[in-house]
Amino acid sequence: MELIEQVLDYSNVNKAYLHVTGNKGTKGVDGVTTNELADYMQCNWGRIRQEIAKGEYRPQAVLGVEIPKASGGKRMLGIPTVIDRLIQQSIHQVLYPMYDIEFSEYSYGFRIKRSAHQAIAQAQRYINEGHQYILDFDLKSFFDIVNQDYLMSLLNRKIKDKLLLKLIRRYLQSDMMLGGLAQQREQGMPQGSPLSPLLSNILLTELDKELEKRGLRFVRYADDFSIFVKSKKASLRVKRSITSFVENKLHLKINEGKSQICRPIQYFTLGYGFVPTYKTGEKGKYDLRVSPKSFERLKSKLKETTRKTLPLSLTQRLSKLEEITRGWINYYRFGKIVGKLKDLDTWVRNRLRYCIWKHWKKPNKRMRSFIRLGIPKGQAYAWSRSRMGGWAIAQSPIMKTTITIKRLQIKGYVSFLQQFFKVRKTMPEVQLKLSFI
């Protein structure tokens, strides 16, 4: 059976349909939503399937959408229509098993049963084995400058189905719709399409092979990669040669401004950093920590959720906080974070008390609330008419003894520490000795 026939096989397309509709996602240039995909396919799939089988199908333009990058700046996504997402997902399901078996052991991004945590753990292993000069590479605008001819030449090595190759080439060349104008694409591939992660791994596997051939220790997660060596001299030599390979062989660019040679204490990857351990007999070893930027982003989210002017009830606010807390702890549970979490919990509770104080608004309501919470009438009267600022009141003894942790918990409050120790109890064994406290 030709690959294009496998792509169009009913069970494969049905699996892709469930994947696309399950992921939801925004609509493309045709305005069709995932909820409307079934009706759209009922009317159009017979024709589209026939066009694909004959090599006549032409994908629609992708919708250009800018989103903020965690590191600052903007990232341009190319959102395909839902029908093109389904077709690309159908292709992905056929090609992924063919290529994944050839991918490097040290490639962790966009792969089944591979994770960012495994990449971080591997980096820690290299560092603790003494490879403490780290070349942290940044590929400049990777998805925008991929050489399509070179990528297609790599696909040609394994894929012999001309119709499938033709369809993939058309997806790479899909116009991008920006501000109502279609822009042609002669290089790059749209970031945000189901095929792009697989295609990027196929391309960057050439880099992995080169690093393995040279016997270098490395970790790659999608288009981010780091190399670990034992001396500064070696790091300078490797930086020159790998930069040359990336730019001349892979036709990509190294971002010199963001790439660096650093020591473990300066190295951050996937939201984690490294800090010397002070355990007996482990001199020169490093534990994991959470990067300052990750904490800043978390605090910014918490600040927005506990903003006093946000029109949410206390229960709704606590529900949103619990969602943020759970997601963050699940990802950063391997870092040295207990001390930071204690401070964070205190800060969040004070912000919640501030919201409650502002919600009470009038002095009489504040007095009645204090009395209801067990404060003597005279004391309640005095505090309700205090001239202290709201933030100072939130941190005062009167609010801490009335809006207690227990009362917040009854309403649904879950602290970072509670969530951390809950996750820690259910954690599977990790390959490396990771520090929790």
CSV table of N, CA and C in Angstrom, one decimal, residues 205-291:
chain,number,residue,atom,x,y,z
A,205,THR,N,17.6,16.0,13.3
A,205,THR,CA,18.3,14.8,13.5
A,205,THR,C,19.6,14.7,12.8
A,206,GLU,N,19.8,15.5,11.7
A,206,GLU,CA,21.1,15.6,11.0
A,206,GLU,C,22.1,16.2,12.0
A,207,LEU,N,21.7,17.2,12.8
A,207,LEU,CA,22.5,17.8,13.8
A,207,LEU,C,22.9,16.7,14.8
A,208,ASP,N,21.9,16.0,15.3
A,208,ASP,CA,22.1,15.0,16.3
A,208,ASP,C,23.1,13.9,15.9
A,209,LYS,N,23.0,13.5,14.6
A,209,LYS,CA,23.9,12.5,14.1
A,209,LYS,C,25.3,13.0,14.1
A,210,GLU,N,25.5,14.3,13.7
A,210,GLU,CA,26.8,14.9,13.7
A,210,GLU,C,27.4,15.0,15.1
A,211,LEU,N,26.6,15.4,16.1
A,211,LEU,CA,27.1,15.4,17.4
A,211,LEU,C,27.5,14.1,18.0
A,212,GLU,N,26.7,13.1,17.7
A,212,GLU,CA,27.0,11.7,18.1
A,212,GLU,C,28.2,11.2,17.4
A,213,LYS,N,28.4,11.5,16.1
A,213,LYS,CA,29.6,11.0,15.4
A,213,LYS,C,30.8,11.6,16.0
A,214,ARG,N,30.7,12.8,16.6
A,214,ARG,CA,31.9,13.5,17.2
A,214,ARG,C,32.1,13.0,18.7
A,215,GLY,N,31.1,12.2,19.2
A,215,GLY,CA,31.2,11.8,20.6
A,215,GLY,C,30.9,12.9,21.6
A,216,LEU,N,30.1,13.9,21.2
A,216,LEU,CA,29.8,15.0,22.1
A,216,LEU,C,28.6,14.6,22.9
A,217,ARG,N,28.5,15.1,24.1
A,217,ARG,CA,27.4,15.0,25.0
A,217,ARG,C,26.4,16.2,24.8
A,218,PHE,N,25.2,15.9,24.5
A,218,PHE,CA,24.3,16.9,24.2
A,218,PHE,C,22.9,16.6,24.6
A,219,VAL,N,22.0,17.6,24.7
A,219,VAL,CA,20.6,17.5,24.9
A,219,VAL,C,19.9,18.4,23.9
A,220,ARG,N,18.9,17.8,23.2
A,220,ARG,CA,18.1,18.7,22.3
A,220,ARG,C,16.6,18.5,22.6
A,221,TYR,N,16.0,19.7,22.7
A,221,TYR,CA,14.5,19.7,22.9
A,221,TYR,C,14.0,20.6,21.8
A,222,ALA,N,13.4,20.0,20.8
A,222,ALA,CA,12.9,20.7,19.6
A,222,ALA,C,14.0,21.5,19.0
A,223,ASP,N,14.0,22.8,18.9
A,223,ASP,CA,15.1,23.5,18.2
A,223,ASP,C,16.0,24.2,19.3
A,224,ASP,N,15.9,23.8,20.5
A,224,ASP,CA,16.9,24.2,21.5
A,224,ASP,C,17.9,23.1,21.8
A,225,PHE,N,19.2,23.4,21.8
A,225,PHE,CA,20.1,22.3,22.1
A,225,PHE,C,21.3,22.8,22.8
A,226,SER,N,21.9,22.0,23.7
A,226,SER,CA,23.0,22.3,24.5
A,226,SER,C,24.1,21.2,24.4
A,227,ILE,N,25.3,21.6,24.4
A,227,ILE,CA,26.5,20.6,24.4
A,227,ILE,C,27.3,20.8,25.6
A,228,PHE,N,27.7,19.7,26.2
A,228,PHE,CA,28.4,19.7,27.5
A,228,PHE,C,29.8,19.2,27.3
A,229,VAL,N,30.9,20.0,27.7
A,229,VAL,CA,32.3,19.6,27.6
A,229,VAL,C,33.0,19.8,28.9
A,230,LYS,N,34.3,19.4,29.0
A,230,LYS,CA,35.0,19.5,30.2
A,230,LYS,C,35.9,20.7,30.4
A,231,SER,N,36.2,21.4,29.3
A,231,SER,CA,37.1,22.5,29.4
A,231,SER,C,36.7,23.7,28.5
A,232,LYS,N,37.2,24.8,28.8
A,232,LYS,CA,36.9,26.0,28.1
A,232,LYS,C,37.5,25.9,26.7
A,233,LYS,N,38.7,25.4,26.6
A,233,LYS,CA,39.3,25.2,25.3
A,233,LYS,C,38.5,24.4,24.3
A,234,ALA,N,38.0,23.3,24.9
A,234,ALA,CA,37.1,22.4,24.1
A,234,ALA,C,35.8,23.1,23.7
A,235,SER,N,35.3,23.9,24.6
A,235,SER,CA,34.0,24.6,24.3
A,235,SER,C,34.2,25.6,23.2
A,236,LEU,N,35.3,26.3,23.1
A,236,LEU,CA,35.5,27.2,22.0
A,236,LEU,C,35.7,26.5,20.7
A,237,ARG,N,36.4,25.4,20.7
A,237,ARG,CA,36.6,24.6,19.5
A,237,ARG,C,35.3,24.1,19.0
A,238,VAL,N,34.5,23.5,19.9
A,238,VAL,CA,33.2,22.9,19.5
A,238,VAL,C,32.3,24.0,19.0
A,239,LYS,N,32.3,25.1,19.6
A,239,LYS,CA,31.4,26.2,19.2
A,239,LYS,C,31.6,26.6,17.8
A,240,ARG,N,32.9,26.8,17.4
A,240,ARG,CA,33.3,27.2,16.1
A,240,ARG,C,32.8,26.1,15.1
A,241,SER,N,33.1,24.9,15.3
A,241,SER,CA,32.8,23.8,14.4
A,241,SER,C,31.3,23.5,14.2
A,242,ILE,N,30.6,23.6,15.3
A,242,ILE,CA,29.2,23.3,15.3
A,242,ILE,C,28.4,24.5,14.6
A,243,THR,N,28.8,25.7,14.9
A,243,THR,CA,28.2,26.8,14.2
A,243,THR,C,28.4,26.7,12.7
A,244,SER,N,29.6,26.3,12.3
A,244,SER,CA,29.9,26.2,10.9
A,244,SER,C,29.0,25.1,10.3
A,245,PHE,N,28.8,23.9,11.0
A,245,PHE,CA,28.0,22.8,10.5
A,245,PHE,C,26.5,23.3,10.4
A,246,VAL,N,26.0,23.9,11.4
A,246,VAL,CA,24.6,24.4,11.4
A,246,VAL,C,24.3,25.3,10.2
A,247,GLU,N,25.3,26.3,10.0
A,247,GLU,CA,25.0,27.3,9.0
A,247,GLU,C,25.3,26.8,7.6
A,248,ASN,N,26.3,26.0,7.4
A,248,ASN,CA,26.7,25.6,6.1
A,248,ASN,C,26.0,24.3,5.6
A,249,LYS,N,25.8,23.4,6.5
A,249,LYS,CA,25.2,22.1,6.1
A,249,LYS,C,23.7,22.1,6.3
A,250,LEU,N,23.2,22.7,7.4
A,250,LEU,CA,21.7,22.7,7.7
A,250,LEU,C,21.0,23.9,7.1
A,251,HIS,N,21.8,24.9,6.7
A,251,HIS,CA,21.3,26.2,6.2
A,251,HIS,C,20.4,26.9,7.2
A,252,LEU,N,20.9,26.8,8.5
A,252,LEU,CA,20.2,27.6,9.5
A,252,LEU,C,21.1,28.6,10.1
A,253,LYS,N,20.7,29.4,11.0
A,253,LYS,CA,21.5,30.5,11.6
A,253,LYS,C,21.6,30.3,13.1
A,254,ILE,N,22.8,30.5,13.7
A,254,ILE,CA,23.0,30.5,15.1
A,254,ILE,C,22.8,32.0,15.6
A,255,ASN,N,22.0,32.2,16.6
A,255,ASN,CA,21.8,33.5,17.1
A,255,ASN,C,22.9,33.8,18.1
A,256,GLU,N,23.9,34.5,17.6
A,256,GLU,CA,25.2,34.7,18.4
A,256,GLU,C,24.8,35.6,19.7
A,257,GLY,N,23.8,36.4,19.6
A,257,GLY,CA,23.5,37.3,20.7
A,257,GLY,C,22.9,36.5,21.9
A,258,LYS,N,22.2,35.3,21.6
A,258,LYS,CA,21.6,34.6,22.6
A,258,LYS,C,22.3,33.3,22.9
A,259,SER,N,23.2,32.8,22.1
A,259,SER,CA,24.0,31.6,22.3
A,259,SER,C,25.2,32.0,23.2
A,260,GLN,N,25.6,31.1,24.1
A,260,GLN,CA,26.7,31.4,25.0
A,260,GLN,C,27.4,30.1,25.5
A,261,ILE,N,28.6,30.3,26.0
A,261,ILE,CA,29.3,29.3,26.8
A,261,ILE,C,29.2,29.7,28.2
A,262,CYS,N,28.7,28.8,29.0
A,262,CYS,CA,28.5,29.2,30.4
A,262,CYS,C,28.8,28.0,31.4
A,263,ARG,N,28.8,28.3,32.7
A,263,ARG,CA,29.0,27.3,33.7
A,263,ARG,C,27.6,27.0,34.3
A,264,PRO,N,27.5,25.8,35.0
A,264,PRO,CA,26.2,25.4,35.5
A,264,PRO,C,25.4,26.4,36.2
A,265,ILE,N,26.0,27.3,37.0
A,265,ILE,CA,25.2,28.2,37.8
A,265,ILE,C,24.5,29.3,36.9
A,266,GLN,N,25.1,29.5,35.7
A,266,GLN,CA,24.5,30.5,34.7
A,266,GLN,C,23.6,29.8,33.7
A,267,TYR,N,23.5,28.5,33.7
A,267,TYR,CA,22.8,27.8,32.7
A,267,TYR,C,21.3,27.6,33.1
A,268,PHE,N,20.4,27.9,32.2
A,268,PHE,CA,19.0,27.7,32.3
A,268,PHE,C,18.4,27.0,31.1
A,269,THR,N,17.6,25.9,31.3
A,269,THR,CA,17.0,25.2,30.2
A,269,THR,C,15.6,24.8,30.6
A,270,LEU,N,14.7,25.0,29.8
A,270,LEU,CA,13.3,24.6,30.0
A,270,LEU,C,12.7,25.0,31.3
A,271,GLY,N,13.1,26.2,31.8
A,271,GLY,CA,12.5,26.7,33.0
A,271,GLY,C,13.3,26.3,34.3
A,272,TYR,N,14.3,25.5,34.1
A,272,TYR,CA,15.1,25.1,35.3
A,272,TYR,C,16.6,25.6,35.2
A,273,GLY,N,17.2,25.8,36.4
A,273,GLY,CA,18.6,26.1,36.5
A,273,GLY,C,19.3,25.1,37.4
A,274,PHE,N,20.5,25.4,37.7
A,274,PHE,CA,21.3,24.5,38.5
A,274,PHE,C,22.0,25.2,39.6
A,275,VAL,N,22.1,24.6,40.8
A,275,VAL,CA,22.7,25.2,42.0
A,275,VAL,C,23.6,24.2,42.7
A,276,PRO,N,24.7,24.6,43.2
A,276,PRO,CA,25.6,23.7,43.8
A,276,PRO,C,25.0,23.0,45.0
A,277,THR,N,25.1,21.7,45.2
A,277,THR,CA,24.6,21.0,46.3
A,277,THR,C,25.6,21.1,47.5
A,278,TYR,N,25.2,21.2,48.7
A,278,TYR,CA,26.1,21.3,49.8
A,278,TYR,C,26.0,20.0,50.7
A,279,LYS,N,25.6,18.9,50.0
A,279,LYS,CA,25.5,17.6,50.8
A,279,LYS,C,26.9,17.0,50.9
A,280,THR,N,27.1,16.4,52.0
A,280,THR,CA,28.4,15.8,52.3
A,280,THR,C,28.8,14.8,51.3
A,281,GLY,N,30.0,14.9,50.8
A,281,GLY,CA,30.5,13.9,49.8
A,281,GLY,C,30.1,14.2,48.4
A,282,GLU,N,29.4,15.3,48.1
A,282,GLU,CA,28.9,15.6,46.8
A,282,GLU,C,29.4,16.9,46.3
A,283,LYS,N,30.7,17.2,46.6
A,283,LYS,CA,31.3,18.5,46.1
A,283,LYS,C,31.3,18.4,44.6
A,284,GLY,N,31.0,19.6,44.0
A,284,GLY,CA,31.0,19.7,42.5
A,284,GLY,C,29.7,19.2,41.9
A,285,LYS,N,28.8,18.7,42.7
A,285,LYS,CA,27.5,18.3,42.1
A,285,LYS,C,26.5,19.4,42.1
A,286,TYR,N,25.4,19.3,41.3
A,286,TYR,CA,24.4,20.3,41.2
A,286,TYR,C,23.0,19.8,41.4
A,287,ASP,N,22.2,20.5,42.1
A,287,ASP,CA,20.8,20.3,42.3
A,287,ASP,C,20.0,21.2,41.3
A,288,LEU,N,18.8,20.9,41.1
A,288,LEU,CA,17.9,21.7,40.2
A,288,LEU,C,17.3,22.8,41.0
A,289,ARG,N,17.1,23.9,40.3
A,289,ARG,CA,16.3,25.0,40.9
A,289,ARG,C,15.4,25.6,39.8
A,290,VAL,N,14.5,26.4,40.1
A,290,VAL,CA,13.6,27.0,39.2
A,290,VAL,C,14.2,28.3,38.7
A,291,SER,N,14.1,28.6,37.5
A,291,SER,CA,14.7,29.9,37.0
A,291,SER,C,14.0,31.1,37.5
